Amino acid sequence: MQGIIRNSVSMSRHILNHHIKPGDLAIDATCGRGQDTLFLARLVGKTGRVFAFDIQGQAIHSTYCLVRKQGWLDVVVMIKDDHSNMADHLSGNTPKACVFNLGYMPEGDHDIITTPHSTISALKNSLDILAADGVVSLVFYTGHPGGQEEYEAINDYVSGLSQSKFTVLKLEFINQINSPPGLILIHKFSEDKR
Ligand SMILES: C[S@@+](CC[C@H](N)C(=O)[O-])C[C@H]1O[C@@H](n2cnc3c(N)ncnc32)[C@H](O)[C@@H]1O
């Protein structure tokens, strides 16, 4: 149990692990160094598909190298584009999960960060195209410049989502120092729960 509730990424992965099945389609909206893409590829398996987005060529290259090394290149489609354009690349296919790990790339340029405008736009798009019973996971960071504003924009937006269509959960680690990342999970119902 200690491993699961250690941090927001481990909590997110625990939920995704129960939710994503072999053959599913999943989106990594911010692939960075590729760790989340690799995690999703292992969950969807050889019959599934992962679409991995990032605006940085360096991130796409890192992700490519990692998934190739681990033997998952045939499952992953890497796309260098803003995640707010994700629907343009999916040809009408509906993802079972969409994962956002916000902020800047690990060991990358700290000035290239996710921003409220594109994050909210991508989040809206992901909820539109998400399969019924699908999940969106957002790991958010408030410790870097711009992070608090992005979190507040997300929080405002998800707080207003209809409870007849979505369940929204927020997790924060309230006894840790140095602004630990938090987690927002959104579950899309199979049908309206009016
Ligand atoms: C915290 S990192 C992601 C970490 C990554 N999932 C991993 O496993 O290493 C955030 C990433 O978001 C990317 N990013 C920033 N704005 C973006 C946008 N509008 N569309 C897609 N990716 C974006 C950054 O380039 C950066 O690589």
Short mmCIF file of C-alpha atoms and ligand atoms in Angstrom, two decimals:
data_model
loop_
_atom_site.label_atom_id
_atom_site.label_comp_id
_atom_site.label_asym_id
_atom_site.label_seq_id
_atom_site.Cartn_x
_atom_site.Cartn_y
_atom_site.Cartn_z
CA MET A 1 0.00 0.00 0.00
CA GLN A 2 2.87 2.35 0.84
CA GLY A 3 4.03 2.14 -2.78
CA ILE A 4 0.62 3.09 -4.15
CA ILE A 5 -0.03 6.19 -2.06
CA ARG A 6 3.57 7.39 -2.26
CA ASN A 7 2.91 10.15 -4.79
CA SER A 8 0.50 11.34 -7.49
CA VAL A 9 2.11 9.36 -10.30
CA SER A 10 1.91 6.08 -8.35
CA MET A 11 -1.74 6.80 -7.43
CA SER A 12 -2.59 7.62 -11.04
CA ARG A 13 -0.90 4.45 -12.28
CA HIS A 14 -2.75 2.35 -9.74
CA ILE A 15 -6.09 3.59 -11.07
CA LEU A 16 -5.05 3.31 -14.72
CA ASN A 17 -3.79 -0.21 -14.11
CA HIS A 18 -7.28 -1.29 -13.10
CA HIS A 19 -8.96 0.66 -15.86
CA ILE A 20 -7.02 0.07 -19.08
CA LYS A 21 -7.35 -3.32 -20.74
CA PRO A 22 -5.33 -5.06 -23.48
CA GLY A 23 -6.41 -3.77 -26.89
CA ASP A 24 -7.44 -0.32 -25.60
CA LEU A 25 -6.38 3.01 -27.04
CA ALA A 26 -4.65 5.42 -24.62
CA ILE A 27 -3.23 8.92 -24.97
CA ASP A 28 -0.15 10.36 -23.33
CA ALA A 29 -0.83 14.08 -23.76
CA THR A 30 2.65 15.11 -22.52
CA CYS A 31 5.13 12.35 -23.30
CA GLY A 32 8.35 14.10 -22.15
CA ARG A 33 10.94 11.39 -21.47
CA GLY A 34 8.45 8.63 -22.30
CA GLN A 35 7.97 6.97 -18.94
CA ASP A 36 4.18 7.41 -18.98
CA THR A 37 4.01 6.32 -22.62
CA LEU A 38 5.89 3.13 -21.77
CA PHE A 39 3.59 2.48 -18.81
CA LEU A 40 0.52 2.91 -21.04
CA ALA A 41 2.00 0.70 -23.80
CA ARG A 42 2.45 -2.15 -21.32
CA LEU A 43 -1.19 -1.79 -20.23
CA VAL A 44 -2.74 -1.71 -23.72
CA GLY A 45 -0.43 -4.54 -24.81
CA LYS A 46 0.50 -5.58 -28.32
CA THR A 47 -3.09 -5.35 -29.57
CA GLY A 48 -3.57 -1.80 -28.28
CA ARG A 49 -2.33 1.64 -29.27
CA VAL A 50 -0.82 4.63 -27.47
CA PHE A 51 -0.76 8.11 -29.02
CA ALA A 52 2.01 10.17 -27.42
CA PHE A 53 2.06 13.96 -27.85
CA ASP A 54 4.65 16.60 -27.06
CA ILE A 55 5.58 19.96 -28.52
CA GLN A 56 9.32 19.33 -28.09
CA GLY A 57 11.33 17.32 -30.62
CA GLN A 58 13.64 16.31 -27.79
CA ALA A 59 10.69 14.73 -25.94
CA ILE A 60 9.55 12.83 -29.02
CA HIS A 61 13.10 11.57 -29.54
CA SER A 62 13.48 10.49 -25.89
CA THR A 63 10.15 8.69 -26.00
CA TYR A 64 11.04 7.01 -29.29
CA CYS A 65 14.37 5.75 -27.87
CA LEU A 66 12.76 4.45 -24.68
CA VAL A 67 9.87 2.57 -26.28
CA ARG A 68 12.14 1.15 -28.99
CA LYS A 69 14.61 -0.08 -26.37
CA GLN A 70 11.79 -1.69 -24.40
CA GLY A 71 10.21 -3.33 -27.45
CA TRP A 72 7.01 -1.28 -27.70
CA LEU A 73 7.65 0.80 -30.81
CA ASP A 74 4.95 -1.02 -32.80
CA VAL A 75 2.30 0.02 -30.27
CA VAL A 76 3.19 3.71 -29.89
CA VAL A 77 2.40 6.55 -32.30
CA MET A 78 4.52 9.63 -31.46
CA ILE A 79 3.19 13.01 -32.54
CA LYS A 80 5.04 16.31 -32.28
CA ASP A 81 2.08 18.64 -31.86
CA ASP A 82 0.23 20.62 -29.24
CA HIS A 83 -2.02 18.28 -27.28
CA SER A 84 -4.97 20.62 -27.90
CA ASN A 85 -4.94 19.21 -31.46
CA MET A 86 -5.16 15.59 -30.32
CA ALA A 87 -8.54 14.89 -31.92
CA ASP A 88 -7.10 15.72 -35.37
CA HIS A 89 -4.78 12.71 -35.09
CA LEU A 90 -7.18 10.07 -33.81
CA SER A 91 -9.41 9.56 -36.89
CA GLY A 92 -12.50 9.31 -34.71
CA ASN A 93 -11.09 6.60 -32.43
CA THR A 94 -12.08 6.88 -28.79
CA PRO A 95 -9.39 6.56 -26.11
CA LYS A 96 -10.04 4.69 -22.89
CA ALA A 97 -7.61 6.92 -21.03
CA CYS A 98 -5.78 10.20 -21.43
CA VAL A 99 -2.82 11.05 -19.21
CA PHE A 100 -1.49 14.55 -18.57
CA ASN A 101 1.74 14.93 -16.61
CA LEU A 102 2.01 18.73 -16.55
CA GLY A 103 4.85 21.21 -16.08
CA TYR A 104 8.29 20.90 -17.69
CA MET A 105 10.22 17.95 -19.07
CA PRO A 106 12.44 16.12 -16.54
CA GLU A 107 16.06 17.24 -17.12
CA GLY A 108 14.75 19.52 -19.85
CA ASP A 109 14.20 23.22 -20.44
CA HIS A 110 12.30 24.57 -17.41
CA ASP A 111 10.97 27.45 -19.50
CA ILE A 112 8.95 25.12 -21.75
CA ILE A 113 5.93 24.30 -19.63
CA THR A 114 2.32 23.36 -20.09
CA THR A 115 0.10 26.44 -19.95
CA PRO A 116 -3.51 27.03 -18.85
CA HIS A 117 -4.83 27.89 -22.31
CA SER A 118 -3.59 24.78 -24.15
CA THR A 119 -4.05 22.48 -21.16
CA ILE A 120 -7.72 23.44 -20.73
CA SER A 121 -8.30 23.19 -24.46
CA ALA A 122 -6.67 19.73 -24.55
CA LEU A 123 -8.57 18.63 -21.46
CA LYS A 124 -11.90 19.66 -23.03
CA ASN A 125 -11.00 17.80 -26.22
CA SER A 126 -9.95 14.70 -24.33
CA LEU A 127 -13.25 14.60 -22.42
CA ASP A 128 -15.17 14.97 -25.69
CA ILE A 129 -13.40 12.10 -27.44
CA LEU A 130 -12.98 9.86 -24.39
CA ALA A 131 -14.71 6.48 -24.56
CA ALA A 132 -17.60 5.79 -22.21
CA ASP A 133 -16.16 4.54 -18.90
CA GLY A 134 -12.88 6.27 -19.81
CA VAL A 135 -10.53 8.08 -17.45
CA VAL A 136 -8.49 11.28 -17.67
CA SER A 137 -5.60 11.68 -15.23
CA LEU A 138 -3.82 14.99 -14.60
CA VAL A 139 -0.72 15.20 -12.43
CA PHE A 140 -0.28 18.90 -11.64
CA TYR A 141 2.60 20.89 -10.16
CA THR A 142 2.31 24.20 -8.30
CA GLY A 143 5.98 24.73 -7.35
CA HIS A 144 7.25 26.28 -10.60
CA PRO A 145 6.36 29.71 -12.03
CA GLY A 146 3.00 29.40 -13.76
CA GLY A 147 2.14 26.09 -12.07
CA GLN A 148 -0.29 27.55 -9.51
CA GLU A 149 -2.17 29.49 -12.21
CA GLU A 150 -2.43 26.36 -14.37
CA TYR A 151 -3.71 24.32 -11.42
CA GLU A 152 -6.35 26.99 -10.59
CA ALA A 153 -7.57 27.06 -14.19
CA ILE A 154 -7.90 23.27 -14.21
CA ASN A 155 -9.55 23.21 -10.82
CA ASP A 156 -12.12 25.82 -11.92
CA TYR A 157 -12.87 23.94 -15.11
CA VAL A 158 -13.23 20.45 -13.65
CA SER A 159 -15.28 21.73 -10.69
CA GLY A 160 -17.92 22.79 -13.22
CA LEU A 161 -18.19 19.47 -15.03
CA SER A 162 -21.67 17.95 -14.90
CA GLN A 163 -21.96 15.29 -12.21
CA SER A 164 -24.45 13.46 -14.43
CA LYS A 165 -21.61 12.84 -16.89
CA PHE A 166 -18.40 12.77 -14.88
CA THR A 167 -16.94 11.96 -11.50
CA VAL A 168 -14.03 14.26 -10.57
CA LEU A 169 -11.58 13.40 -7.82
CA LYS A 170 -8.70 15.53 -6.52
CA LEU A 171 -5.84 14.18 -4.41
CA GLU A 172 -3.30 16.31 -2.58
CA PHE A 173 -0.43 15.24 -0.35
CA ILE A 174 -1.00 17.64 2.51
CA ASN A 175 1.87 16.78 4.89
CA GLN A 176 4.72 16.98 2.37
CA ILE A 177 7.09 19.91 1.86
CA ASN A 178 8.11 21.60 -1.41
CA SER A 179 4.75 21.67 -3.21
CA PRO A 180 4.39 17.98 -4.11
CA PRO A 181 2.43 17.23 -7.28
CA GLY A 182 -1.30 16.66 -6.94
CA LEU A 183 -3.65 14.48 -8.94
CA ILE A 184 -7.01 15.04 -10.61
CA LEU A 185 -8.89 12.03 -11.97
CA ILE A 186 -11.99 12.29 -14.14
CA HIS A 187 -14.20 9.31 -14.92
CA LYS A 188 -16.69 9.57 -17.81
CA PHE A 189 -19.87 7.62 -17.19
CA SER A 190 -21.16 5.06 -19.64
CA GLU A 191 -24.46 6.95 -19.83
CA ASP A 192 -26.05 10.04 -18.25
CA LYS A 193 -26.75 9.43 -14.54
CA ARG A 194 -29.69 11.86 -14.29
C1 LIG B 1 6.29 16.78 -16.85
S1 LIG B 1 6.73 16.60 -18.54
C2 LIG B 1 6.00 15.05 -18.94
C3 LIG B 1 6.71 13.87 -18.35
C4 LIG B 1 6.52 12.61 -19.14
N1 LIG B 1 5.15 12.14 -19.15
C5 LIG B 1 7.51 11.51 -18.78
O1 LIG B 1 7.08 10.37 -18.50
O2 LIG B 1 8.71 11.79 -18.79
C6 LIG B 1 5.66 17.74 -19.38
C7 LIG B 1 5.81 17.74 -20.88
O3 LIG B 1 4.75 18.50 -21.44
C8 LIG B 1 5.20 19.01 -22.67
N2 LIG B 1 4.30 20.05 -23.16
C9 LIG B 1 4.23 21.36 -22.78
N3 LIG B 1 3.25 21.98 -23.42
C10 LIG B 1 2.67 21.06 -24.26
C11 LIG B 1 1.60 21.11 -25.20
N4 LIG B 1 0.90 22.24 -25.39
N5 LIG B 1 1.27 19.99 -25.88
C12 LIG B 1 1.97 18.84 -25.66
N6 LIG B 1 3.00 18.72 -24.79
C13 LIG B 1 3.34 19.83 -24.09
C14 LIG B 1 6.61 19.49 -22.35
O4 LIG B 1 7.37 19.64 -23.51
C15 LIG B 1 7.10 18.37 -21.42
O5 LIG B 1 7.86 17.43 -22.10
#
